[in-house]
Amino acid sequence: MRLNQLSAIAATAGLAISASAGVVRIGASHDNTLYETSDGSLSNGAGQHCFVGVTGQPKARRALIAFDIQSAVPPGVQIVGVTLTMHMSKTVAGPTEVTLHRVTNHWGEGASDADDAEGSGAPAQPNDATWIHTEHDTYYWNQRGGDFDPTPSNVSIVDGVGDYSWGPWSGMIPDAQAWLDGTSANNGWILIGDESIDSTAKRFDTRENPEPANRPVLRIDYFPPCIADWDMDGLVNTRDVLAYLGEWAAASNSADLDQSGNVNTYDLLIFLNYWTSGC
Ligand SMILES: [Ca+2]
Ligand SMILES: [Ca+2]
Ligand SMILES: [Ca+2]
């Protein structure tokens, strides 16, 4: 069979099999906002929005977000791409950097739910993360504003209203791999905007947003433990070729078997070589 025929099969089979191998997309398990206050009185655990940057007052805002990777990604796989996509829904600021850092302390999401545009936050409720608390009002961050790895896992420029992504190649890959393997506690990421000047705030939508398309999504691309058994059902057969071709036709990171940065016929040949060899 010629490559273009295989590709045509993949294009038609792709939708049906795209969830079965190599790629998963998951919603956030919890998210929240740290509102800069000396007493840790504000949070927005159940709110529709979260915030980064600095308001006009000026007070800083930082967003926390976590995903239950272990329940969504098969154990033993090699993660080769991690992409966080969030919808930015309100700002008065121009383009600003929003960095993403691995959080190093457990934090909570309580029942606080701010009114209106949510920029002012709401009274913190039990278990809510605040500027000073990991969980209101019992546990505290070591550093006000959250405990996190000072080295960013990724950075993105955020401008006007729309969808923004972090990834797929970055420190987010080792973060997610360690969370999957259980070698590092999964406390998610903190998003930090431009805190060097005033009026840089950006509002993003949370997992509680009423519009499902605007909720945060984490896409994870991975290589199965045995490449030949692409759909991971324990058998090596034509279903695996079709499953791989689905990712190949979509140019997924998961199909970039030589990790060259692009998906081409070399990757397909590598897959077929694995496939003819079996597991
Ligand atoms: Ca939330
Ligand atoms: Ca299989
Ligand atoms: Ca490649």
XYZ file of C-alpha atoms and ligand atoms in Angstrom:
282
model
C 0.000 0.000 0.000
C 1.302 3.446 -0.905
C 1.882 6.109 1.702
C -0.763 8.409 0.259
C -3.305 5.593 0.457
C -2.371 5.003 4.072
C -2.720 8.702 4.713
C -6.185 8.775 3.157
C -7.250 5.876 5.367
C -5.847 7.700 8.374
C -7.695 10.880 7.517
C -11.031 9.066 7.439
C -10.232 6.885 10.464
C -8.671 9.702 12.463
C -11.720 11.074 14.199
C -12.895 7.733 15.470
C -9.549 6.701 16.889
C -8.010 9.970 17.962
C -8.852 9.406 21.602
C -7.472 5.888 21.704
C -3.740 6.343 21.358
C -1.045 8.900 21.767
C -3.112 11.948 22.741
C -5.443 12.809 25.623
C -7.193 16.073 26.443
C -8.298 16.685 30.015
C -10.095 19.397 31.930
C -8.730 20.963 35.112
C -9.283 19.178 38.431
C -9.121 22.472 40.325
C -8.238 26.107 39.741
C -8.242 29.284 41.809
C -6.903 32.840 42.085
C -4.517 34.344 44.640
C -5.620 37.957 45.314
C -2.845 40.020 46.902
C -3.962 40.848 50.461
C -2.000 40.895 53.711
C -4.689 38.921 55.575
C -5.526 36.277 52.963
C -9.196 37.227 53.043
C -9.924 36.830 49.307
C -10.228 33.900 46.900
C -12.438 32.667 44.045
C -12.420 28.867 44.181
C -15.797 28.315 42.552
C -15.694 31.376 40.297
C -15.996 31.389 36.511
C -12.724 33.269 36.089
C -9.148 33.486 37.348
C -6.667 36.341 37.096
C -2.990 37.128 36.541
C -1.003 40.368 36.468
C -1.482 43.582 38.422
C -4.647 45.661 38.783
C -4.798 49.448 38.662
C -4.919 49.659 42.489
C -2.205 48.154 42.210
C -2.610 44.613 43.565
C -1.202 41.400 42.118
C -3.236 38.405 40.995
C -1.909 34.895 40.333
C -3.814 31.903 38.970
C -3.438 28.280 40.093
C -4.439 25.313 37.964
C -4.038 21.537 38.316
C -4.932 18.451 36.258
C -5.357 14.846 37.410
C -2.823 13.423 34.975
C -2.569 10.000 36.626
C -6.251 9.260 36.029
C -6.120 10.334 32.365
C -2.741 9.193 31.005
C -1.775 5.483 30.925
C 1.064 4.552 33.296
C 4.477 3.833 31.804
C 4.182 6.048 28.722
C 6.744 8.635 27.616
C 5.199 12.112 27.487
C 6.440 14.022 24.426
C 4.154 17.065 24.356
C 2.162 19.063 26.922
C -0.064 21.965 25.897
C -2.208 24.063 28.216
C -4.876 26.107 26.452
C -6.874 28.781 28.279
C -9.388 31.373 27.170
C -8.557 34.967 28.091
C -11.859 36.820 28.395
C -11.179 40.334 29.720
C -8.278 42.799 29.893
C -7.383 46.459 29.488
C -3.703 45.629 28.966
C -1.751 45.066 25.780
C 0.517 42.066 25.148
C 2.191 40.765 28.321
C 4.198 37.690 29.211
C 2.399 35.104 31.310
C 4.799 32.560 32.795
C 3.880 29.169 34.103
C 5.703 27.644 37.090
C 5.458 24.266 38.830
C 3.797 24.681 42.239
C 5.682 23.036 45.117
C 3.007 23.029 47.827
C -0.477 21.558 48.047
C -3.334 24.064 47.674
C -7.104 24.078 47.754
C -10.221 25.175 45.941
C -13.101 26.139 48.207
C -16.607 27.491 47.674
C -15.775 31.201 47.314
C -17.463 32.688 44.243
C -16.915 36.334 43.349
C -19.626 38.595 41.938
C -19.794 40.457 38.645
C -16.515 40.447 36.691
C -14.863 38.694 39.694
C -11.812 40.976 39.732
C -12.305 41.874 43.405
C -12.543 38.256 44.599
C -14.851 36.917 47.311
C -14.435 36.169 51.029
C -12.206 33.077 51.252
C -13.988 29.884 52.310
C -12.582 26.737 53.974
C -9.829 25.092 51.861
C -9.512 28.063 49.506
C -6.027 29.065 48.416
C -5.323 32.749 49.141
C -2.299 35.036 48.853
C -1.061 33.714 52.214
C -2.925 30.400 52.634
C -2.559 27.111 50.788
C -5.893 26.232 52.416
C -7.852 28.947 54.196
C -7.578 29.427 57.106
C -5.392 26.640 58.468
C -2.386 26.122 56.175
C 0.029 28.709 54.824
C 2.417 29.130 51.907
C 6.078 29.426 52.864
C 6.186 32.496 50.589
C 3.284 34.901 50.216
C 1.881 34.618 46.715
C 2.556 30.870 46.478
C 5.415 28.363 46.579
C 6.716 27.459 43.125
C 9.804 26.605 41.128
C 11.370 29.973 40.239
C 12.394 28.627 36.828
C 9.415 28.984 34.478
C 8.186 25.808 32.831
C 6.902 27.880 29.933
C 5.939 31.409 28.880
C 3.381 32.782 26.454
C 2.496 36.290 25.265
C -1.127 37.132 26.049
C -2.779 40.061 24.254
C -6.490 40.523 23.470
C -9.492 38.282 24.107
C -8.972 34.752 22.765
C -7.421 31.346 23.343
C -3.778 31.118 24.440
C -1.517 28.095 24.761
C 1.613 27.139 26.660
C 3.652 24.261 25.185
C 3.963 21.737 23.650
C 7.771 21.623 24.087
C 8.965 22.996 27.389
C 9.579 22.287 31.038
C 5.924 21.294 31.166
C 6.957 17.884 29.767
C 9.230 16.903 32.710
C 6.625 18.400 35.081
C 3.864 16.191 33.674
C 6.110 13.113 33.402
C 7.090 13.395 37.078
C 3.427 13.808 38.077
C 2.468 10.760 35.993
C 5.311 8.643 37.374
C 4.635 9.800 40.928
C 8.199 11.052 41.417
C 6.928 14.568 42.203
C 3.719 15.661 43.928
C 1.228 17.059 41.428
C 0.329 20.547 42.642
C -0.172 21.906 39.146
C 1.091 25.229 37.852
C 0.849 28.874 38.858
C 0.360 31.469 36.111
C 2.092 34.773 36.746
C 1.616 37.845 34.581
C 3.677 41.021 34.301
C 4.058 42.252 37.900
C 6.703 44.879 37.062
C 4.141 47.596 36.279
C 0.485 48.396 37.077
C -2.609 47.569 35.041
C -1.372 44.379 33.381
C -4.221 42.147 34.586
C -5.600 39.394 32.367
C -8.771 37.457 33.176
C -8.958 33.801 32.124
C -11.900 31.398 32.285
C -11.898 28.525 34.799
C -13.228 24.983 34.851
C -16.444 26.372 36.357
C -17.090 28.641 33.366
C -20.603 28.068 31.947
C -19.199 27.930 28.395
C -17.497 24.506 28.069
C -15.406 25.613 25.068
C -13.776 28.316 27.209
C -12.659 26.044 30.063
C -8.954 25.179 30.418
C -7.761 22.100 28.536
C -4.512 20.189 28.943
C -3.430 18.164 25.936
C -0.828 15.459 26.523
C 0.951 13.656 23.667
C 2.793 10.440 24.497
C 4.565 7.395 23.085
C 3.106 4.045 24.222
C 5.514 1.735 26.109
C 5.515 -0.552 23.040
C 5.374 1.587 19.890
C 4.111 -1.319 17.727
C 1.043 -1.755 19.940
C 0.012 1.845 19.365
C -3.535 1.473 20.711
C -2.192 -0.348 23.785
C -4.658 -3.255 23.614
C -1.967 -5.947 23.976
C -2.098 -6.985 20.297
C -0.067 -5.821 17.319
C -2.337 -5.670 14.276
C -3.673 -3.340 11.581
C -5.645 -1.378 14.156
C -2.333 -0.103 15.464
C -1.314 1.111 12.000
C -4.612 2.963 11.647
C -4.345 4.407 15.145
C -0.803 5.635 14.484
C -1.803 7.048 11.089
C -4.583 9.006 12.752
C -2.008 10.850 14.833
C 0.420 11.026 11.879
C -2.154 12.633 9.571
C -2.967 15.145 12.321
C 0.780 15.873 12.730
C 0.494 15.227 16.466
C 3.588 15.411 18.637
C 2.817 11.812 19.531
C 3.536 10.811 15.909
C 6.949 12.509 15.836
C 8.774 9.280 16.654
C 12.277 10.597 15.927
C 11.407 13.759 17.893
C 12.723 15.903 15.046
C 10.110 18.607 15.551
C 8.055 17.678 12.515
C 5.969 14.717 11.426
C 6.938 13.247 8.067
C 7.578 9.998 6.222
C 10.624 9.230 8.409
C 8.281 8.901 11.360
C 5.939 6.636 9.441
C 8.845 4.416 8.395
C 10.035 4.272 12.008
C 6.563 3.242 13.104
C 6.293 0.541 10.416
C 9.725 -0.740 11.445
C 8.557 -1.084 15.047
C 5.286 -2.603 13.862
C 6.924 -5.318 11.733
C 9.253 -6.139 14.670
C 6.415 -6.404 17.186
C 6.765 -5.731 20.886
Ca -12.118 26.806 40.422
Ca -2.777 -2.936 19.486
Ca 9.847 13.475 12.947
